[in-house]
C-alpha positions as protocol buffer text, in pm:
chain_id: "A"
residue {
  index: 1
  type: UNK
  ca { x: 0 y: 0 z: 0 }
}
residue {
  index: 2
  type: UNK
  ca { x: 108 y: 357 z: -69 }
}
residue {
  index: 3
  type: UNK
  ca { x: 92 y: 449 z: 300 }
}
residue {
  index: 4
  type: UNK
  ca { x: 235 y: 136 z: 462 }
}
residue {
  index: 5
  type: UNK
  ca { x: 499 y: 18 z: 214 }
}
residue {
  index: 6
  type: UNK
  ca { x: 777 y: 260 z: 327 }
}
residue {
  index: 7
  type: UNK
  ca { x: 749 y: 143 z: 690 }
}
residue {
  index: 8
  type: UNK
  ca { x: 718 y: -225 z: 600 }
}
residue {
  index: 9
  type: UNK
  ca { x: 1019 y: -214 z: 370 }
}
residue {
  index: 10
  type: UNK
  ca { x: 1272 y: 3 z: 556 }
}
residue {
  index: 11
  type: UNK
  ca { x: 1381 y: -39 z: 916 }
}
residue {
  index: 12
  type: UNK
  ca { x: 1519 y: 315 z: 945 }
}
residue {
  index: 13
  type: UNK
  ca { x: 1175 y: 456 z: 860 }
}
residue {
  index: 14
  type: UNK
  ca { x: 1015 y: 237 z: 1127 }
}
residue {
  index: 15
  type: UNK
  ca { x: 1263 y: 370 z: 1382 }
}
residue {
  index: 16
  type: UNK
  ca { x: 1195 y: 726 z: 1268 }
}
residue {
  index: 17
  type: UNK
  ca { x: 821 y: 664 z: 1299 }
}
residue {
  index: 18
  type: UNK
  ca { x: 848 y: 523 z: 1652 }
}
residue {
  index: 19
  type: UNK
  ca { x: 1074 y: 806 z: 1763 }
}
residue {
  index: 20
  type: UNK
  ca { x: 856 y: 1068 z: 1596 }
}
residue {
  index: 21
  type: UNK
  ca { x: 543 y: 931 z: 1764 }
}
residue {
  index: 22
  type: UNK
  ca { x: 717 y: 942 z: 2103 }
}
residue {
  index: 23
  type: UNK
  ca { x: 798 y: 1309 z: 2047 }
}
residue {
  index: 24
  type: UNK
  ca { x: 446 y: 1375 z: 1920 }
}
residue {
  index: 25
  type: UNK
  ca { x: 316 y: 1261 z: 2258 }
}
residue {
  index: 26
  type: UNK
  ca { x: 544 y: 1481 z: 2467 }
}
residue {
  index: 27
  type: UNK
  ca { x: 647 y: 1796 z: 2279 }
}
residue {
  index: 28
  type: UNK
  ca { x: 308 y: 1950 z: 2177 }
}
residue {
  index: 29
  type: UNK
  ca { x: 174 y: 1985 z: 2536 }
}
residue {
  index: 30
  type: UNK
  ca { x: 489 y: 2181 z: 2619 }
}
residue {
  index: 31
  type: UNK
  ca { x: 433 y: 2395 z: 2310 }
}
residue {
  index: 32
  type: UNK
  ca { x: 78 y: 2455 z: 2430 }
}
residue {
  index: 33
  type: UNK
  ca { x: 201 y: 2603 z: 2758 }
}
residue {
  index: 34
  type: UNK
  ca { x: 455 y: 2816 z: 2570 }
}
residue {
  index: 35
  type: UNK
  ca { x: 170 y: 2951 z: 2358 }
}
residue {
  index: 36
  type: UNK
  ca { x: -53 y: 3017 z: 2660 }
}
residue {
  index: 37
  type: UNK
  ca { x: 233 y: 3203 z: 2830 }
}
residue {
  index: 38
  type: UNK
  ca { x: 292 y: 3409 z: 2513 }
}
residue {
  index: 39
  type: UNK
  ca { x: 637 y: 3250 z: 2480 }
}
residue {
  index: 40
  type: UNK
  ca { x: 584 y: 3082 z: 2143 }
}
residue {
  index: 41
  type: UNK
  ca { x: 919 y: 3197 z: 2006 }
}
residue {
  index: 42
  type: UNK
  ca { x: 1109 y: 3074 z: 2313 }
}
residue {
  index: 43
  type: UNK
  ca { x: 1129 y: 2721 z: 2173 }
}
residue {
  index: 44
  type: UNK
  ca { x: 1294 y: 2856 z: 1859 }
}
residue {
  index: 45
  type: UNK
  ca { x: 1540 y: 3054 z: 2071 }
}
residue {
  index: 46
  type: UNK
  ca { x: 1631 y: 2745 z: 2273 }
}
residue {
  index: 47
  type: UNK
  ca { x: 1667 y: 2531 z: 1961 }
}
residue {
  index: 48
  type: UNK
  ca { x: 1919 y: 2779 z: 1824 }
}
residue {
  index: 49
  type: UNK
  ca { x: 2088 y: 2803 z: 2164 }
}
residue {
  index: 50
  type: UNK
  ca { x: 2162 y: 2429 z: 2154 }
}
residue {
  index: 51
  type: UNK
  ca { x: 2371 y: 2460 z: 1839 }
}
residue {
  index: 52
  type: UNK
  ca { x: 2717 y: 2539 z: 1986 }
}
residue {
  index: 53
  type: UNK
  ca { x: 2691 y: 2239 z: 2220 }
}
residue {
  index: 54
  type: UNK
  ca { x: 2593 y: 2016 z: 1928 }
}
residue {
  index: 55
  type: UNK
  ca { x: 2877 y: 2158 z: 1718 }
}
residue {
  index: 56
  type: UNK
  ca { x: 3137 y: 2106 z: 1990 }
}
residue {
  index: 57
  type: UNK
  ca { x: 3015 y: 1750 z: 2049 }
}
residue {
  index: 58
  type: UNK
  ca { x: 3041 y: 1686 z: 1674 }
}
residue {
  index: 59
  type: UNK
  ca { x: 3401 y: 1810 z: 1668 }
}
residue {
  index: 60
  type: UNK
  ca { x: 3492 y: 1585 z: 1961 }
}
residue {
  index: 61
  type: UNK
  ca { x: 3286 y: 1273 z: 1885 }
}
residue {
  index: 62
  type: UNK
  ca { x: 3154 y: 1295 z: 1529 }
}
residue {
  index: 63
  type: UNK
  ca { x: 2789 y: 1222 z: 1451 }
}
residue {
  index: 64
  type: UNK
  ca { x: 2733 y: 996 z: 1755 }
}
residue {
  index: 65
  type: UNK
  ca { x: 2377 y: 1075 z: 1868 }
}
residue {
  index: 66
  type: UNK
  ca { x: 2434 y: 1042 z: 2247 }
}
residue {
  index: 67
  type: UNK
  ca { x: 2728 y: 1285 z: 2233 }
}
residue {
  index: 68
  type: UNK
  ca { x: 2536 y: 1533 z: 2017 }
}
residue {
  index: 69
  type: UNK
  ca { x: 2232 y: 1511 z: 2245 }
}
residue {
  index: 70
  type: UNK
  ca { x: 2445 y: 1566 z: 2556 }
}
residue {
  index: 71
  type: UNK
  ca { x: 2615 y: 1868 z: 2399 }
}
residue {
  index: 72
  type: UNK
  ca { x: 2282 y: 2016 z: 2292 }
}
residue {
  index: 73
  type: UNK
  ca { x: 2127 y: 1958 z: 2635 }
}
residue {
  index: 74
  type: UNK
  ca { x: 2415 y: 2125 z: 2819 }
}
residue {
  index: 75
  type: UNK
  ca { x: 2416 y: 2424 z: 2583 }
}
residue {
  index: 76
  type: UNK
  ca { x: 2037 y: 2465 z: 2599 }
}
residue {
  index: 77
  type: UNK
  ca { x: 2031 y: 2454 z: 2978 }
}
residue {
  index: 78
  type: UNK
  ca { x: 2318 y: 2705 z: 2993 }
}
residue {
  index: 79
  type: UNK
  ca { x: 2118 y: 2944 z: 2773 }
}
residue {
  index: 80
  type: UNK
  ca { x: 1808 y: 2907 z: 2995 }
}
residue {
  index: 81
  type: UNK
  ca { x: 1994 y: 2947 z: 3323 }
}
residue {
  index: 82
  type: UNK
  ca { x: 2220 y: 3220 z: 3181 }
}
residue {
  index: 83
  type: UNK
  ca { x: 1923 y: 3427 z: 3063 }
}
residue {
  index: 84
  type: UNK
  ca { x: 1757 y: 3400 z: 3405 }
}
residue {
  index: 85
  type: UNK
  ca { x: 2075 y: 3492 z: 3588 }
}
residue {
  index: 86
  type: UNK
  ca { x: 2148 y: 3788 z: 3358 }
}
residue {
  index: 87
  type: UNK
  ca { x: 1795 y: 3925 z: 3395 }
}
residue {
  index: 88
  type: UNK
  ca { x: 1818 y: 3910 z: 3775 }
}
residue {
  index: 89
  type: UNK
  ca { x: 2169 y: 4059 z: 3793 }
}
residue {
  index: 90
  type: UNK
  ca { x: 2110 y: 4337 z: 3541 }
}
residue {
  index: 91
  type: UNK
  ca { x: 1744 y: 4407 z: 3608 }
}
residue {
  index: 92
  type: UNK
  ca { x: 1663 y: 4358 z: 3239 }
}
residue {
  index: 93
  type: UNK
  ca { x: 1394 y: 4145 z: 3077 }
}
residue {
  index: 94
  type: UNK
  ca { x: 1451 y: 3770 z: 3051 }
}
residue {
  index: 95
  type: UNK
  ca { x: 1334 y: 3760 z: 2689 }
}
residue {
  index: 96
  type: UNK
  ca { x: 1597 y: 4020 z: 2593 }
}
residue {
  index: 97
  type: UNK
  ca { x: 1870 y: 3814 z: 2758 }
}
residue {
  index: 98
  type: UNK
  ca { x: 1745 y: 3502 z: 2579 }
}
residue {
  index: 99
  type: UNK
  ca { x: 1751 y: 3683 z: 2245 }
}
residue {
  index: 100
  type: UNK
  ca { x: 2108 y: 3804 z: 2297 }
}
residue {
  index: 101
  type: UNK
  ca { x: 2236 y: 3465 z: 2409 }
}
residue {
  index: 102
  type: UNK
  ca { x: 2066 y: 3273 z: 2129 }
}
residue {
  index: 103
  type: UNK
  ca { x: 2208 y: 3504 z: 1859 }
}
residue {
  index: 104
  type: UNK
  ca { x: 2559 y: 3459 z: 1995 }
}
residue {
  index: 105
  type: UNK
  ca { x: 2504 y: 3082 z: 2034 }
}
residue {
  index: 106
  type: UNK
  ca { x: 2367 y: 3046 z: 1680 }
}
residue {
  index: 107
  type: UNK
  ca { x: 2662 y: 3229 z: 1527 }
}
residue {
  index: 108
  type: UNK
  ca { x: 2911 y: 3031 z: 1735 }
}
residue {
  index: 109
  type: UNK
  ca { x: 2748 y: 2699 z: 1644 }
}
residue {
  index: 110
  type: UNK
  ca { x: 2741 y: 2767 z: 1269 }
}
residue {
  index: 111
  type: UNK
  ca { x: 3101 y: 2891 z: 1281 }
}
residue {
  index: 112
  type: UNK
  ca { x: 3218 y: 2575 z: 1461 }
}
residue {
  index: 113
  type: UNK
  ca { x: 3033 y: 2346 z: 1220 }
}
residue {
  index: 114
  type: UNK
  ca { x: 3161 y: 2535 z: 916 }
}
residue {
  index: 115
  type: UNK
  ca { x: 3515 y: 2525 z: 1054 }
}
residue {
  index: 116
  type: UNK
  ca { x: 3537 y: 2150 z: 1114 }
}
residue {
  index: 117
  type: UNK
  ca { x: 3249 y: 1994 z: 919 }
}
residue {
  index: 118
  type: UNK
  ca { x: 3146 y: 1946 z: 559 }
}
residue {
  index: 119
  type: UNK
  ca { x: 2839 y: 2101 z: 400 }
}
residue {
  index: 120
  type: UNK
  ca { x: 2661 y: 1764 z: 413 }
}
residue {
  index: 121
  type: UNK
  ca { x: 2724 y: 1722 z: 785 }
}
residue {
  index: 122
  type: UNK
  ca { x: 2621 y: 2083 z: 854 }
}
residue {
  index: 123
  type: UNK
  ca { x: 2292 y: 2019 z: 670 }
}
residue {
  index: 124
  type: UNK
  ca { x: 2232 y: 1699 z: 868 }
}
residue {
  index: 125
  type: UNK
  ca { x: 2287 y: 1874 z: 1202 }
}
residue {
  index: 126
  type: UNK
  ca { x: 2066 y: 2169 z: 1109 }
}
residue {
  index: 127
  type: UNK
  ca { x: 1784 y: 1979 z: 937 }
}
residue {
  index: 128
  type: UNK
  ca { x: 1813 y: 1622 z: 1062 }
}
residue {
  index: 129
  type: UNK
  ca { x: 1805 y: 1285 z: 891 }
}
residue {
  index: 130
  type: UNK
  ca { x: 1591 y: 976 z: 940 }
}
residue {
  index: 131
  type: UNK
  ca { x: 1917 y: 780 z: 908 }
}
residue {
  index: 132
  type: UNK
  ca { x: 2021 y: 940 z: 1239 }
}
residue {
  index: 133
  type: UNK
  ca { x: 1742 y: 764 z: 1429 }
}
residue {
  index: 134
  type: UNK
  ca { x: 1935 y: 463 z: 1557 }
}
residue {
  index: 135
  type: UNK
  ca { x: 1868 y: 260 z: 1871 }
}
residue {
  index: 136
  type: UNK
  ca { x: 2043 y: 518 z: 2090 }
}
residue {
  index: 137
  type: UNK
  ca { x: 1828 y: 798 z: 1949 }
}
residue {
  index: 138
  type: UNK
  ca { x: 1514 y: 590 z: 2006 }
}
residue {
  index: 139
  type: UNK
  ca { x: 1607 y: 540 z: 2371 }
}
residue {
  index: 140
  type: UNK
  ca { x: 1661 y: 915 z: 2411 }
}
residue {
  index: 141
  type: UNK
  ca { x: 1324 y: 993 z: 2249 }
}
residue {
  index: 142
  type: UNK
  ca { x: 1132 y: 732 z: 2451 }
}
residue {
  index: 143
  type: UNK
  ca { x: 1301 y: 835 z: 2774 }
}
residue {
  index: 144
  type: UNK
  ca { x: 1227 y: 1200 z: 2705 }
}
residue {
  index: 145
  type: UNK
  ca { x: 859 y: 1129 z: 2640 }
}
residue {
  index: 146
  type: UNK
  ca { x: 832 y: 928 z: 2963 }
}
residue {
  index: 147
  type: UNK
  ca { x: 1008 y: 1194 z: 3170 }
}
residue {
  index: 148
  type: UNK
  ca { x: 800 y: 1473 z: 3015 }
}
residue {
  index: 149
  type: UNK
  ca { x: 469 y: 1305 z: 3096 }
}
residue {
  index: 150
  type: UNK
  ca { x: 586 y: 1233 z: 3451 }
}
residue {
  index: 151
  type: UNK
  ca { x: 673 y: 1602 z: 3490 }
}
residue {
  index: 152
  type: UNK
  ca { x: 340 y: 1714 z: 3341 }
}
residue {
  index: 153
  type: UNK
  ca { x: 151 y: 1483 z: 3576 }
}
residue {
  index: 154
  type: UNK
  ca { x: 307 y: 1670 z: 3869 }
}
residue {
  index: 155
  type: UNK
  ca { x: 317 y: 2019 z: 3719 }
}
residue {
  index: 156
  type: UNK
  ca { x: -8 y: 2037 z: 3519 }
}
residue {
  index: 157
  type: UNK
  ca { x: -217 y: 2228 z: 3774 }
}
residue {
  index: 158
  type: UNK
  ca { x: 59 y: 2474 z: 3878 }
}
residue {
  index: 159
  type: UNK
  ca { x: 140 y: 2545 z: 3511 }
}
residue {
  index: 160
  type: UNK
  ca { x: -226 y: 2602 z: 3420 }
}
residue {
  index: 161
  type: UNK
  ca { x: -276 y: 2821 z: 3727 }
}
residue {
  index: 162
  type: UNK
  ca { x: 30 y: 3031 z: 3648 }
}
residue {
  index: 163
  type: UNK
  ca { x: -85 y: 3077 z: 3287 }
}
residue {
  index: 164
  type: UNK
  ca { x: -427 y: 3218 z: 3379 }
}
residue {
  index: 165
  type: UNK
  ca { x: -387 y: 3364 z: 3730 }
}
residue {
  index: 166
  type: UNK
  ca { x: -20 y: 3415 z: 3825 }
}
residue {
  index: 167
  type: UNK
  ca { x: -112 y: 3647 z: 4114 }
}
residue {
  index: 168
  type: UNK
  ca { x: -324 y: 3379 z: 4279 }
}
residue {
  index: 169
  type: UNK
  ca { x: -55 y: 3117 z: 4210 }
}
residue {
  index: 170
  type: UNK
  ca { x: 197 y: 3336 z: 4394 }
}
residue {
  index: 171
  type: UNK
  ca { x: -47 y: 3399 z: 4679 }
}
residue {
  index: 172
  type: UNK
  ca { x: -104 y: 3028 z: 4745 }
}
residue {
  index: 173
  type: UNK
  ca { x: 269 y: 2950 z: 4725 }
}
residue {
  index: 174
  type: UNK
  ca { x: 264 y: 2756 z: 4399 }
}
residue {
  index: 175
  type: UNK
  ca { x: 643 y: 2808 z: 4353 }
}
residue {
  index: 176
  type: UNK
  ca { x: 597 y: 2939 z: 4002 }
}
residue {
  index: 177
  type: UNK
  ca { x: 967 y: 3012 z: 3950 }
}
residue {
  index: 178
  type: UNK
  ca { x: 1067 y: 2654 z: 4029 }
}
residue {
  index: 179
  type: UNK
  ca { x: 799 y: 2506 z: 3802 }
}
residue {
  index: 180
  type: UNK
  ca { x: 900 y: 2754 z: 3529 }
}
residue {
  index: 181
  type: UNK
  ca { x: 1262 y: 2638 z: 3535 }
}
residue {
  index: 182
  type: UNK
  ca { x: 1154 y: 2274 z: 3532 }
}
residue {
  index: 183
  type: UNK
  ca { x: 921 y: 2347 z: 3242 }
}
residue {
  index: 184
  type: UNK
  ca { x: 1196 y: 2516 z: 3038 }
}
residue {
  index: 185
  type: UNK
  ca { x: 1427 y: 2222 z: 3115 }
}
residue {
  index: 186
  type: UNK
  ca { x: 1163 y: 1987 z: 2968 }
}
residue {
  index: 187
  type: UNK
  ca { x: 1140 y: 2209 z: 2659 }
}
residue {
  index: 188
  type: UNK
  ca { x: 1517 y: 2187 z: 2609 }
}
residue {
  index: 189
  type: UNK
  ca { x: 1513 y: 1810 z: 2665 }
}
residue {
  index: 190
  type: UNK
  ca { x: 1241 y: 1759 z: 2403 }
}
residue {
  index: 191
  type: UNK
  ca { x: 1423 y: 1977 z: 2151 }
}
residue {
  index: 192
  type: UNK
  ca { x: 1738 y: 1773 z: 2209 }
}
residue {
  index: 193
  type: UNK
  ca { x: 1546 y: 1447 z: 2163 }
}
residue {
  index: 194
  type: UNK
  ca { x: 1390 y: 1576 z: 1839 }
}
residue {
  index: 195
  type: UNK
  ca { x: 1730 y: 1675 z: 1707 }
}
residue {
  index: 196
  type: UNK
  ca { x: 1827 y: 1333 z: 1559 }
}
residue {
  index: 197
  type: UNK
  ca { x: 1538 y: 1311 z: 1313 }
}
residue {
  index: 198
  type: UNK
  ca { x: 1447 y: 1677 z: 1269 }
}
residue {
  index: 199
  type: UNK
  ca { x: 1768 y: 1873 z: 1326 }
}
residue {
  index: 200
  type: UNK
  ca { x: 1813 y: 2175 z: 1550 }
}
residue {
  index: 201
  type: UNK
  ca { x: 1632 y: 2419 z: 1320 }
}
residue {
  index: 202
  type: UNK
  ca { x: 1327 y: 2198 z: 1252 }
}
residue {
  index: 203
  type: UNK
  ca { x: 1275 y: 2046 z: 1598 }
}
residue {
  index: 204
  type: UNK
  ca { x: 1070 y: 2341 z: 1720 }
}
residue {
  index: 205
  type: UNK
  ca { x: 811 y: 2286 z: 1444 }
}
residue {
  index: 206
  type: UNK
  ca { x: 676 y: 1961 z: 1587 }
}
residue {
  index: 207
  type: UNK
  ca { x: 647 y: 2131 z: 1926 }
}
residue {
  index: 208
  type: UNK
  ca { x: 476 y: 2458 z: 1828 }
}
residue {
  index: 209
  type: UNK
  ca { x: 270 y: 2409 z: 1511 }
}
residue {
  index: 210
  type: UNK
  ca { x: 38 y: 2138 z: 1657 }
}
residue {
  index: 211
  type: UNK
  ca { x: -3 y: 2345 z: 1974 }
}
residue {
  index: 212
  type: UNK
  ca { x: -95 y: 2659 z: 1780 }
}
residue {
  index: 213
  type: UNK
  ca { x: -336 y: 2462 z: 1561 }
}
residue {
  index: 214
  type: UNK
  ca { x: -500 y: 2301 z: 1865 }
}
residue {
  index: 215
  type: UNK
  ca { x: -649 y: 2629 z: 1988 }
}
residue {
  index: 216
  type: UNK
  ca { x: -892 y: 2609 z: 1696 }
}
residue {
  index: 217
  type: UNK
  ca { x: -1029 y: 2271 z: 1813 }
}
residue {
  index: 218
  type: UNK
  ca { x: -1092 y: 2316 z: 2185 }
}
residue {
  index: 219
  type: UNK
  ca { x: -1139 y: 2584 z: 2450 }
}
residue {
  index: 220
  type: UNK
  ca { x: -1017 y: 2399 z: 2759 }
}
residue {
  index: 221
  type: UNK
  ca { x: -646 y: 2338 z: 2814 }
}
residue {
  index: 222
  type: UNK
  ca { x: -691 y: 1962 z: 2840 }
}
residue {
  index: 223
  type: UNK
  ca { x: -885 y: 1952 z: 2512 }
}
residue {
  index: 224
  type: UNK
  ca { x: -619 y: 2159 z: 2340 }
}
residue {
  index: 225
  type: UNK
  ca { x: -350 y: 1922 z: 2468 }
}
residue {
  index: 226
  type: UNK
  ca { x: -531 y: 1619 z: 2325 }
}
residue {
  index: 227
  type: UNK
  ca { x: -585 y: 1797 z: 1993 }
}
residue {
  index: 228
  type: UNK
  ca { x: -219 y: 1904 z: 1976 }
}
residue {
  index: 229
  type: UNK
  ca { x: -99 y: 1547 z: 2029 }
}
residue {
  index: 230
  type: UNK
  ca { x: -335 y: 1408 z: 1763 }
}
residue {
  index: 231
  type: UNK
  ca { x: -225 y: 1675 z: 1513 }
}
residue {
  index: 232
  type: UNK
  ca { x: 141 y: 1601 z: 1587 }
}
residue {
  index: 233
  type: UNK
  ca { x: 86 y: 1226 z: 1537 }
}
residue {
  index: 234
  type: UNK
  ca { x: -80 y: 1298 z: 1202 }
}
residue {
  index: 235
  type: UNK
  ca { x: 204 y: 1532 z: 1101 }
}
residue {
  index: 236
  type: UNK
  ca { x: 470 y: 1271 z: 1181 }
}
residue {
  index: 237
  type: UNK
  ca { x: 291 y: 1005 z: 977 }
}
residue {
  index: 238
  type: UNK
  ca { x: 216 y: 1235 z: 684 }
}
residue {
  index: 239
  type: UNK
  ca { x: 562 y: 1393 z: 693 }
}
residue {
  index: 240
  type: UNK
  ca { x: 752 y: 1064 z: 683 }
}
residue {
  index: 241
  type: UNK
  ca { x: 536 y: 937 z: 396 }
}
residue {
  index: 242
  type: UNK
  ca { x: 592 y: 1264 z: 210 }
}
residue {
  index: 243
  type: UNK
  ca { x: 965 y: 1243 z: 283 }
}
residue {
  index: 244
  type: UNK
  ca { x: 985 y: 895 z: 132 }
}
residue {
  index: 245
  type: UNK
  ca { x: 774 y: 949 z: -180 }
}
residue {
  index: 246
  type: UNK
  ca { x: 892 y: 1303 z: -260 }
}
residue {
  index: 247
  type: UNK
  ca { x: 1257 y: 1244 z: -161 }
}
residue {
  index: 248
  type: UNK
  ca { x: 1256 y: 1527 z: 95 }
}
residue {
  index: 249
  type: UNK
  ca { x: 1446 y: 1555 z: 426 }
}
residue {
  index: 250
  type: UNK
  ca { x: 1234 y: 1418 z: 712 }
}
residue {
  index: 251
  type: UNK
  ca { x: 1249 y: 1731 z: 928 }
}
residue {
  index: 252
  type: UNK
  ca { x: 1115 y: 1980 z: 673 }
}
residue {
  index: 253
  type: UNK
  ca { x: 857 y: 1724 z: 551 }
}
residue {
  index: 254
  type: UNK
  ca { x: 716 y: 1673 z: 901 }
}
residue {
  index: 255
  type: UNK
  ca { x: 708 y: 2047 z: 967 }
}
residue {
  index: 256
  type: UNK
  ca { x: 537 y: 2109 z: 631 }
}
residue {
  index: 257
  type: UNK
  ca { x: 274 y: 1848 z: 722 }
}
residue {
  index: 258
  type: UNK
  ca { x: 224 y: 2016 z: 1061 }
}
residue {
  index: 259
  type: UNK
  ca { x: 194 y: 2348 z: 881 }
}
residue {
  index: 260
  type: UNK
  ca { x: -77 y: 2203 z: 655 }
}
residue {
  index: 261
  type: UNK
  ca { x: -272 y: 2085 z: 961 }
}
residue {
  index: 262
  type: UNK
  ca { x: -233 y: 2432 z: 1113 }
}
residue {
  index: 263
  type: UNK
  ca { x: -360 y: 2601 z: 795 }
}
residue {
  index: 264
  type: UNK
  ca { x: -661 y: 2365 z: 785 }
}
residue {
  index: 265
  type: UNK
  ca { x: -730 y: 2438 z: 1153 }
}
residue {
  index: 266
  type: UNK
  ca { x: -717 y: 2813 z: 1101 }
}
residue {
  index: 267
  type: UNK
  ca { x: -951 y: 2779 z: 806 }
}
residue {
  index: 268
  type: UNK
  ca { x: -1204 y: 2521 z: 927 }
}
residue {
  index: 269
  type: UNK
  ca { x: -1150 y: 2474 z: 1302 }
}
residue {
  index: 270
  type: UNK
  ca { x: -1467 y: 2498 z: 1515 }
}
residue {
  index: 271
  type: UNK
  ca { x: -1307 y: 2751 z: 1755 }
}
residue {
  index: 272
  type: UNK
  ca { x: -1242 y: 3084 z: 1584 }
}
residue {
  index: 273
  type: UNK
  ca { x: -1193 y: 2926 z: 1242 }
}
residue {
  index: 274
  type: UNK
  ca { x: -1206 y: 3164 z: 947 }
}
residue {
  index: 275
  type: UNK
  ca { x: -1498 y: 2989 z: 777 }
}
residue {
  index: 276
  type: UNK
  ca { x: -1700 y: 2972 z: 1099 }
}
residue {
  index: 277
  type: UNK
  ca { x: -1646 y: 3341 z: 1170 }
}
residue {
  index: 278
  type: UNK
  ca { x: -1747 y: 3432 z: 815 }
}
residue {
  index: 279
  type: UNK
  ca { x: -2067 y: 3225 z: 844 }
}
residue {
  index: 280
  type: UNK
  ca { x: -2145 y: 3390 z: 1180 }
}
residue {
  index: 281
  type: UNK
  ca { x: -2101 y: 3738 z: 1030 }
}
residue {
  index: 282
  type: UNK
  ca { x: -2315 y: 3641 z: 733 }
}
residue {
  index: 283
  type: UNK
  ca { x: -2600 y: 3527 z: 962 }
}
residue {
  index: 284
  type: UNK
  ca { x: -2574 y: 3848 z: 1167 }
}
residue {
  index: 285
  type: UNK
  ca { x: -2575 y: 4058 z: 850 }
}
């Protein structure tokens, strides 16, 4: 069959599918909270901030996924903690510190990769490759999904409360700062896990596009989380099939599929969809 043949025939596509589905279960709920906190671009900042760690790991260990993931995780956490520390020490805004650090990190990462790597290897690090999803990468993706859901099970109510009523959360001692740091750590961990198949520049797409699309399918946070996961699962399946049949890199293909789901949601979603709003205005007119 057109849809099943790629996965039945090639083991690397089956591994990419399993890893992609694991990420589809964990990354979109985090993207949802980033959107609700008006931090949608933070994931992109952190994905770029990982690049110097990935580049340094590549120089030291080559394209070994565990080494690259460790380097990306360390660099991403340093960007998060560095931005928080700079904002407290200087009295500036945390988003400004994040922007400054990610621009420096992006330039440093590209310079390191260009210095010691070939154009092919630079493309693989930036945009990913389904061939990079080996057993080690699968373990990282599955472990990340498990850890993320364990964190969300503990942090769901404090995160929701801080999104909609931060003053009340502070009044009842919800420890918003601690949950915020843990949440950002989970974001970095998911971006690192997505790196093998999607690359550093595409990893954010599977986190944010399903979450942004989900707001057009539900009004409650739990409903949006379910919708985001379903959209991400569909994007992974459609993207890998498109990647195989159209000979496209897996990362861009998955993100393009997620973008198509987002466009359809904006157009026809039951919550603030364009067509629904036009019909409502037509009835009122």
